[in-house]
């Protein structure tokens, strides 16, 4: 496992192929980092599908309302929901959307991010300044690369569990 410098601000997502370790960027996007930890600690992300996975672009997940594959999974609505928490204001920064960064998914409204996020497969600099970057994969990107593709995937992969490293 990667050297975890700050377990309180590190997320471990267990995928079918292995763990993905994410360093949260609390100095850049504190509200988004706090929300991810809050939902992870509540178990809200466990068993949530990757509902939109585009080759060479990104893998999107985090719809805790409609994409839990163990509870009320609705592939037709996956990607349309969030959590019961209020939407977050944009926390744009100069950080680029490089391979392995975590971005906040949202609607057309920049202040509509809630629970959904995406992991960039490549450098997607056309997203810079338009979507909040709030984390980066520090280990396990090879597991992210194996997530089933599709919009939605025919047989979607899921986040088996999502934990704050300090709690593991």
XYZ file of C-alpha atoms in Angstrom:
168
model
C 0.000 0.000 0.000
C 1.156 3.535 -0.735
C 2.711 5.571 2.019
C -0.238 7.418 3.526
C 0.946 10.737 4.933
C -2.430 11.911 6.253
C -4.836 9.015 6.981
C -7.642 11.433 7.904
C -7.525 12.884 4.379
C -6.965 9.687 2.426
C -9.718 7.547 0.895
C -9.371 3.842 0.066
C -11.800 2.553 -2.547
C -11.914 -1.225 -2.912
C -12.582 -2.318 -6.496
C -12.866 -5.891 -7.814
C -9.216 -5.778 -8.942
C -7.788 -4.154 -5.795
C -7.544 -0.999 -3.695
C -7.378 2.546 -5.037
C -5.791 5.050 -2.648
C -6.852 8.681 -3.044
C -5.177 11.660 -1.423
C -7.799 14.350 -0.747
C -6.707 17.897 -1.522
C -8.177 19.610 1.527
C -6.143 22.772 0.975
C -7.613 23.176 -2.550
C -11.232 22.023 -2.139
C -12.012 21.588 1.566
C -15.808 21.309 1.203
C -15.606 18.602 -1.469
C -13.001 16.642 0.521
C -15.157 16.879 3.652
C -18.237 15.666 1.737
C -16.385 12.624 0.369
C -15.218 11.679 3.875
C -18.710 12.232 5.300
C -20.347 9.956 2.710
C -17.577 7.345 3.006
C -17.987 7.235 6.788
C -21.757 6.814 6.396
C -21.196 3.844 4.040
C -23.126 5.707 1.327
C -20.572 4.935 -1.414
C -20.387 1.188 -0.720
C -21.689 -0.892 -3.686
C -22.290 2.189 -5.872
C -21.872 1.530 -9.605
C -19.594 3.252 -12.074
C -22.492 4.382 -14.277
C -20.582 6.332 -16.965
C -17.171 5.117 -18.073
C -15.681 6.553 -21.256
C -12.480 5.079 -22.715
C -9.614 7.574 -22.611
C -11.692 10.067 -20.633
C -13.013 9.140 -17.181
C -14.951 6.790 -14.885
C -17.930 8.394 -13.100
C -19.599 7.100 -9.934
C -21.043 8.317 -6.649
C -24.807 8.440 -7.292
C -25.755 7.279 -3.808
C -29.489 7.714 -4.533
C -29.884 5.471 -7.606
C -26.694 3.476 -8.220
C -26.288 1.282 -5.119
C -26.125 -2.160 -6.708
C -27.239 -3.855 -3.476
C -30.184 -1.542 -2.746
C -32.694 -0.020 -5.168
C -30.265 -0.027 -8.127
C -31.854 1.724 -11.079
C -29.593 1.730 -14.168
C -31.999 4.084 -15.955
C -31.673 6.699 -13.220
C -28.043 6.062 -12.223
C -26.182 9.330 -12.629
C -29.203 11.524 -11.930
C -29.035 11.574 -8.140
C -26.941 12.671 -5.229
C -27.075 12.464 -1.470
C -29.504 14.011 0.999
C -26.872 16.683 1.719
C -27.014 20.153 0.115
C -25.148 20.793 -3.132
C -21.649 22.211 -2.855
C -20.327 25.494 -4.225
C -17.624 25.167 -6.879
C -14.064 25.178 -5.536
C -12.210 25.789 -8.791
C -8.426 25.976 -8.692
C -5.410 26.075 -10.968
C -4.901 22.315 -10.537
C -5.151 20.562 -13.904
C -7.378 17.564 -14.598
C -4.441 15.176 -15.036
C -4.566 11.381 -15.160
C -5.651 10.070 -11.768
C -7.214 13.270 -10.460
C -10.664 13.213 -8.883
C -13.203 15.716 -10.190
C -16.601 16.667 -8.827
C -19.391 15.717 -11.226
C -22.176 18.268 -11.539
C -24.973 19.548 -13.773
C -24.674 22.693 -15.899
C -24.790 24.706 -12.681
C -21.197 25.035 -11.359
C -22.551 24.956 -7.787
C -24.454 21.663 -8.132
C -21.830 19.067 -7.152
C -23.116 16.737 -4.454
C -21.904 13.128 -4.179
C -20.880 12.132 -7.708
C -17.279 12.217 -8.857
C -15.070 11.009 -11.666
C -11.543 9.679 -11.978
C -9.651 10.899 -15.034
C -8.119 8.147 -17.209
C -5.945 10.700 -19.009
C -4.990 14.356 -18.950
C -8.316 16.126 -19.574
C -7.174 19.727 -19.487
C -10.266 20.936 -21.357
C -12.036 20.491 -17.969
C -9.611 22.831 -16.158
C -11.336 25.656 -14.316
C -14.785 24.161 -14.982
C -14.911 21.250 -12.534
C -13.553 21.058 -8.997
C -10.439 18.890 -8.565
C -10.339 17.590 -4.999
C -8.194 14.469 -4.949
C -5.649 12.339 -6.777
C -5.010 8.624 -7.008
C -1.661 7.857 -5.354
C -1.903 4.086 -5.795
C -4.105 1.656 -7.730
C -4.659 3.495 -11.007
C -4.107 0.149 -12.758
C -7.332 -1.044 -11.054
C -9.225 2.059 -12.230
C -8.033 1.316 -15.774
C -9.868 -2.053 -15.630
C -13.336 -0.595 -14.839
C -15.965 -1.746 -17.378
C -16.674 0.840 -20.088
C -20.065 2.111 -21.202
C -22.734 4.770 -20.743
C -23.949 2.831 -18.806
C -21.748 -0.272 -18.855
C -23.652 -3.486 -19.629
C -22.183 -5.098 -16.496
C -21.057 -2.144 -14.384
C -18.265 -2.342 -11.866
C -18.860 -0.924 -8.417
C -17.043 0.556 -5.478
C -17.165 -2.451 -3.151
C -16.245 -0.260 -0.203
C -15.070 3.292 0.383
C -13.281 4.092 3.626
C -11.322 6.942 5.178
C -7.869 5.465 5.772
C -7.882 6.675 9.407
C -10.880 4.407 10.037
C -9.528 1.307 8.310
